[in-house]
Coordinates of C-alpha atoms and ligand atoms in Angstrom, one line a residue:
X1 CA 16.8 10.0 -10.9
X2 CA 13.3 10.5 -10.1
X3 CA 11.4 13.8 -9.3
X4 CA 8.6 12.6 -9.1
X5 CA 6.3 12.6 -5.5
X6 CA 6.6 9.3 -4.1
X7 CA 5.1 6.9 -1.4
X8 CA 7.0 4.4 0.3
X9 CA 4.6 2.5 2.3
X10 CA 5.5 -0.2 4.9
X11 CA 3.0 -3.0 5.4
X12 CA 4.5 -5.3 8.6
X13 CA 2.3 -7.9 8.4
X14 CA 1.7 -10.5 11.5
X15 CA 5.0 -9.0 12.5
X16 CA 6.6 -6.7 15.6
X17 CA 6.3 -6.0 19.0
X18 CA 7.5 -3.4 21.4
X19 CA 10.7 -4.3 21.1
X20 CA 10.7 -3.2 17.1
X21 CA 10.7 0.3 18.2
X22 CA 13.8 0.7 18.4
X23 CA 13.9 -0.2 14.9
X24 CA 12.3 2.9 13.4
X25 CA 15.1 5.3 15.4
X26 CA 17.0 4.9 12.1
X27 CA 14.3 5.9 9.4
X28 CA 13.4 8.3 11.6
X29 CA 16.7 10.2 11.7
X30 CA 16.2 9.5 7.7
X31 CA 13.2 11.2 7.2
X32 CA 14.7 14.2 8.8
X33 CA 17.3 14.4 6.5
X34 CA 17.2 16.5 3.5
X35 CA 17.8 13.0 1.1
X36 CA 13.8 12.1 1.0
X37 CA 13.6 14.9 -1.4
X38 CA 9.9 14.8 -2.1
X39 CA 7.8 11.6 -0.9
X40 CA 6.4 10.4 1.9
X41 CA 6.9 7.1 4.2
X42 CA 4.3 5.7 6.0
X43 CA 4.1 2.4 8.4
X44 CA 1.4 0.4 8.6
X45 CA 2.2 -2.1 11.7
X46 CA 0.0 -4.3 13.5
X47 CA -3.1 -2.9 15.2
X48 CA -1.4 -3.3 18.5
X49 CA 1.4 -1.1 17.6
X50 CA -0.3 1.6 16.1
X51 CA -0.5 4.0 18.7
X52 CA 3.2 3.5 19.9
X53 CA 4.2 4.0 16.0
X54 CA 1.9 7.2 16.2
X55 CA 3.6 8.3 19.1
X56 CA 7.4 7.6 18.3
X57 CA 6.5 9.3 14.7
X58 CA 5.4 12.4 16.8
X59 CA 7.9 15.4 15.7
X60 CA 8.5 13.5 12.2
X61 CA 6.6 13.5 8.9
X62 CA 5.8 9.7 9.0
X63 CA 2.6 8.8 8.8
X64 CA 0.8 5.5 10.0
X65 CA -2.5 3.0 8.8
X66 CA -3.7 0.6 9.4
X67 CA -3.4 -3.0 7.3
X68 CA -7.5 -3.6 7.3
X69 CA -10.4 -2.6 9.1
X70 CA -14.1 -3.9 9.6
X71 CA -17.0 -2.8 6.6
X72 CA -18.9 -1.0 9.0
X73 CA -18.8 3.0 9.4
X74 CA -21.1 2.5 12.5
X75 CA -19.8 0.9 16.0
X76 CA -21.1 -2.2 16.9
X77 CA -21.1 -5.6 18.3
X78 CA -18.4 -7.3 16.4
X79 CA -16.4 -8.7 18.5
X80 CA -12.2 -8.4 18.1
X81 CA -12.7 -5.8 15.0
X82 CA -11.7 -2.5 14.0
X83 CA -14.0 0.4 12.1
X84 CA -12.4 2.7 10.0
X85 CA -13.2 5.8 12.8
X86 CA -11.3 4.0 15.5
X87 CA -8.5 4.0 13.1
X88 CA -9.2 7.4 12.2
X89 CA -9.0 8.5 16.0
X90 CA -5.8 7.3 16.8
X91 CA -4.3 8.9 14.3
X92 CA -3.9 6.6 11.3
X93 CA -4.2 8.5 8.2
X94 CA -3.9 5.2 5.7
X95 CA -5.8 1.7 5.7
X96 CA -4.9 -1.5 3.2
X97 CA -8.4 -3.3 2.0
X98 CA -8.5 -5.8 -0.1
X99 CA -4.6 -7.4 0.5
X100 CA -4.4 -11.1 -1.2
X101 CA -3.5 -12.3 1.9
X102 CA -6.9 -11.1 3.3
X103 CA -8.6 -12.3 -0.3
X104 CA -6.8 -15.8 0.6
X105 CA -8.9 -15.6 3.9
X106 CA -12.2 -15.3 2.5
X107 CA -12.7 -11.1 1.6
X108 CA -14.8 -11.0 -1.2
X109 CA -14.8 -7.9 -3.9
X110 CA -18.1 -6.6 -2.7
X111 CA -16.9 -7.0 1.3
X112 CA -14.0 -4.9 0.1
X113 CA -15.9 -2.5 -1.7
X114 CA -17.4 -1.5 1.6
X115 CA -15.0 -1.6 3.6
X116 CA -13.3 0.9 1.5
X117 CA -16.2 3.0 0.9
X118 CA -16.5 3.4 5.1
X119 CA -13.0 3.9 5.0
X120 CA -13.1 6.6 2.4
X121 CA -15.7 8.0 4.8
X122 CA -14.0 7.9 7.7
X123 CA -11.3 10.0 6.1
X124 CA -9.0 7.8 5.6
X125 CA -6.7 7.8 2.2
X126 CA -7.4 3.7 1.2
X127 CA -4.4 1.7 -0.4
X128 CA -6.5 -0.8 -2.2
X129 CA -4.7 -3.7 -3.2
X130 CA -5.4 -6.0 -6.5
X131 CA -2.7 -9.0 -8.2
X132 CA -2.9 -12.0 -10.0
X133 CA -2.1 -15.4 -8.7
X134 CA 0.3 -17.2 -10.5
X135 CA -2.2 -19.6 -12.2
X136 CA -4.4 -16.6 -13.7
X137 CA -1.0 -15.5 -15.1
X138 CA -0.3 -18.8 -17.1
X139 CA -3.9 -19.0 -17.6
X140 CA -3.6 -15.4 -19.6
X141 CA -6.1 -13.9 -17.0
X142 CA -4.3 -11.0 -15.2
X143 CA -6.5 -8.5 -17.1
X144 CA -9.7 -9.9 -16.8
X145 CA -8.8 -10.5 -12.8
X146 CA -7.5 -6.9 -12.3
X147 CA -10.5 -5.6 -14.5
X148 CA -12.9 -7.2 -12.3
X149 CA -11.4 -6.3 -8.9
X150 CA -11.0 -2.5 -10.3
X151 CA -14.7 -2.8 -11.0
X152 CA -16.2 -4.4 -8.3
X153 CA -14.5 -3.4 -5.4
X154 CA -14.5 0.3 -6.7
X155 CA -18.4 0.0 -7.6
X156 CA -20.1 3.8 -7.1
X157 CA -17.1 5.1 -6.0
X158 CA -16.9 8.2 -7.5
X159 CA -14.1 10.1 -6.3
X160 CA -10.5 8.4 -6.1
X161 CA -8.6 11.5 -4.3
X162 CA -7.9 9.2 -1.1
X163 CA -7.5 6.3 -3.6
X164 CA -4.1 4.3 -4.1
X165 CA -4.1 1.0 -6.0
X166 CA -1.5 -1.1 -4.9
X167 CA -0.5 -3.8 -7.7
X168 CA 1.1 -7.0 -6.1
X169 CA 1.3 -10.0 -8.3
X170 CA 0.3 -12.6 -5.6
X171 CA 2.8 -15.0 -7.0
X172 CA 5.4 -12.0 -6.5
X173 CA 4.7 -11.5 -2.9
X174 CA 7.6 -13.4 -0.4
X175 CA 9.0 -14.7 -3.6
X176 CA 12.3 -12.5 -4.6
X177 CA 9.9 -12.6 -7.8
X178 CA 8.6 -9.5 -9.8
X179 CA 7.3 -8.9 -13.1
X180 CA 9.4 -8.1 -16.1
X181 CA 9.7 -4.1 -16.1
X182 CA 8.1 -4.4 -19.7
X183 CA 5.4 -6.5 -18.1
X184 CA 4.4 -4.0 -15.5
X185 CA 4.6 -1.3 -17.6
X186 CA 1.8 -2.6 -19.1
X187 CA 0.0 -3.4 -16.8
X188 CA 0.2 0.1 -14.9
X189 CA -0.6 1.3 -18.0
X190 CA -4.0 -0.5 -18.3
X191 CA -4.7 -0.2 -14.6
X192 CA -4.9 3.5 -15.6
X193 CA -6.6 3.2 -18.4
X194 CA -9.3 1.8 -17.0
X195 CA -10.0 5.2 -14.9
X196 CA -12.2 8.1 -17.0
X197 CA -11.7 11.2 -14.3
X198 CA -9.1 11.2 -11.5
X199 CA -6.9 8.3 -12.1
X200 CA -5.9 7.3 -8.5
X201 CA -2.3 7.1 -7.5
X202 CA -0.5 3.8 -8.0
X203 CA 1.8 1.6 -6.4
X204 CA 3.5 -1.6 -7.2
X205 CA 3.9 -4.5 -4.2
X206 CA 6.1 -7.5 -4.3
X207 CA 9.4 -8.5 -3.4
X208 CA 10.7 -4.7 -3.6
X209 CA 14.2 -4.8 -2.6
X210 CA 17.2 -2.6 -2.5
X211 CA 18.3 -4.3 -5.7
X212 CA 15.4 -4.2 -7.9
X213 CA 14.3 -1.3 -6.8
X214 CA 16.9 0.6 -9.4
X215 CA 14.5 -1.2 -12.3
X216 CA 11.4 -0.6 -10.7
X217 CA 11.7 3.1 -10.5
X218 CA 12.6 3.7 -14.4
X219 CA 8.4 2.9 -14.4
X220 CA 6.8 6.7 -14.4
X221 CA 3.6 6.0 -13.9
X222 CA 4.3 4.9 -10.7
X223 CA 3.5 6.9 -7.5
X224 CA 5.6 4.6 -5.0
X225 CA 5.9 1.0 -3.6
X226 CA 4.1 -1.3 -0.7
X227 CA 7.0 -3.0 1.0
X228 CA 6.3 -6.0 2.9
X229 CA 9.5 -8.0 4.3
X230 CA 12.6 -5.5 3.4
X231 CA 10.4 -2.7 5.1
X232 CA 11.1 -4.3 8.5
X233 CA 14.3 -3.6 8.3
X234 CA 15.5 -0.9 8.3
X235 CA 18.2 -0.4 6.5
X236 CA 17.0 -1.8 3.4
X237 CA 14.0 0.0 4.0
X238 CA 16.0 3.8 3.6
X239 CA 17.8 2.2 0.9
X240 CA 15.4 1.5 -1.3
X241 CA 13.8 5.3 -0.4
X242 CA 17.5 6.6 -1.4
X243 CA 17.9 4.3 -4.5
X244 CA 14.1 5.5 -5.9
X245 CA 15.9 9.3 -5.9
X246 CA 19.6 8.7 -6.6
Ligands
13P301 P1 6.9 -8.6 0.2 O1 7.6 -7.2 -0.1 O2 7.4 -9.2 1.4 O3 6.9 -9.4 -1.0 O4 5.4 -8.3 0.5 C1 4.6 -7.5 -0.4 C2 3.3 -7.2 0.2 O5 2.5 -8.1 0.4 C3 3.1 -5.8 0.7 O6 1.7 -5.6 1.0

């Protein structure tokens, strides 16, 4: 059993509409209870569903973010983007930069670098997200990959308060797959390592489920998971909260 503080974060995807609200009356009930004993659980749903998420989450401690926003602090003519203040405005508290589905798509270390340094100035607690694909892995390169996404896309960032760092494997993401517990516990281990001051908190992404979450927890120097598919439903969502404590 863990005492330990822990986030449960929900990332949604390209998935929802209004009719998912009806979804969250469950979790919400949950988080009410008295069996999240210390940890938080935040959504991050599609942009268009982040002020009725906001709203339904009103007399309840769950929070919301967003899953990206644009690099620039400043509004702007970019047409169909977000800034980080807009996000901040509507009451999101968390963004995701640098997801590997977003990396797929063309987001570059230093494009993420700044759009987590606006969103770090726009108040907003960044889960920054770095992995391997499954080809670096064979290729024995899931240090040198993290090392350099750690290091570029944290470039003069100088205080990691607001900082998560989400570890997904991409080749663990949609799969079922995760890494060996042994596996992971070394690489948390040098993901933290590679931090001098404040080592931020961290999170592990991929495949989380209500069955390997009992292996995933025995990890300590993990702070809490980014669910992507089991998180949208809701049942296996509060299980895996309730399997992380029991
Ligand atoms: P799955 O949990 O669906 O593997 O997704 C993980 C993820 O990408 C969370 O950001």
């Amino acid at each position: 059993m863990t005492n330990k503080y822990m986030y449960f974060i929900a990332n949604w995807k390209m998935y929802g509409g209004l009719n998912s609200l009806n979804s969250l009356n469950k979790v919400i009930k949950f988080s009410k209870s008295r069996e999240i004993k210390k940890g938080r659980l935040i959504y991050c749903p599609p942009y268009t569903l982040l002020n009725s998420f906001f709203t339904k989450f009103k007399n309840c401690l769950i929070d919301i973010g967003a899953q990206n926003c644009h690099q620039n602090y400043e509004y702007g003519p970019h047409t169909g983007y977000i800034n980080p203040r807009m996000l901040k405005n509507i009451g999101a508290n968390y963004v995701i930069i640098g997801h590997s589905e977003n990396r797929t798509n063309g987001e570059t270390d230093k494009l993420i670098n700044k759009k987590i340094k606006s969103a770090l100035r726009s108040k907003l607690k960044v889960i920054f997200c770095i992995g391997e694909t499954l080809a670096e892995k064979k290729n024995k390169k899931t240090k040198s990959v993290l090392l350099k996404q750690i290091k570029f896309g944290l470039n003069k960032i100088n205080n990691n308060s607001n900082l998560f760092i989400a570890y997904e494997p991409v080749w663990s993401i949609g799969t079922g797959r995760i890494p060996s517990i042994k596996e992971l516990e070394q690489t948390i281990r040098f993901i933290k390592n590679k931090f001098k001051k404040k080592i931020p908190k961290i999170l592990y992404g991929g495949s989380v489920n209500p069955r390997n979450i009992k292996d995933l927890k025995t990890i300590k120097d993990l702070d809490g998971f980014l669910i992507g598919g089991a998180s949208q439903n809701p049942k296996k969502f509060i299980d895996i909260v309730k399997k992380t404590y029991n």
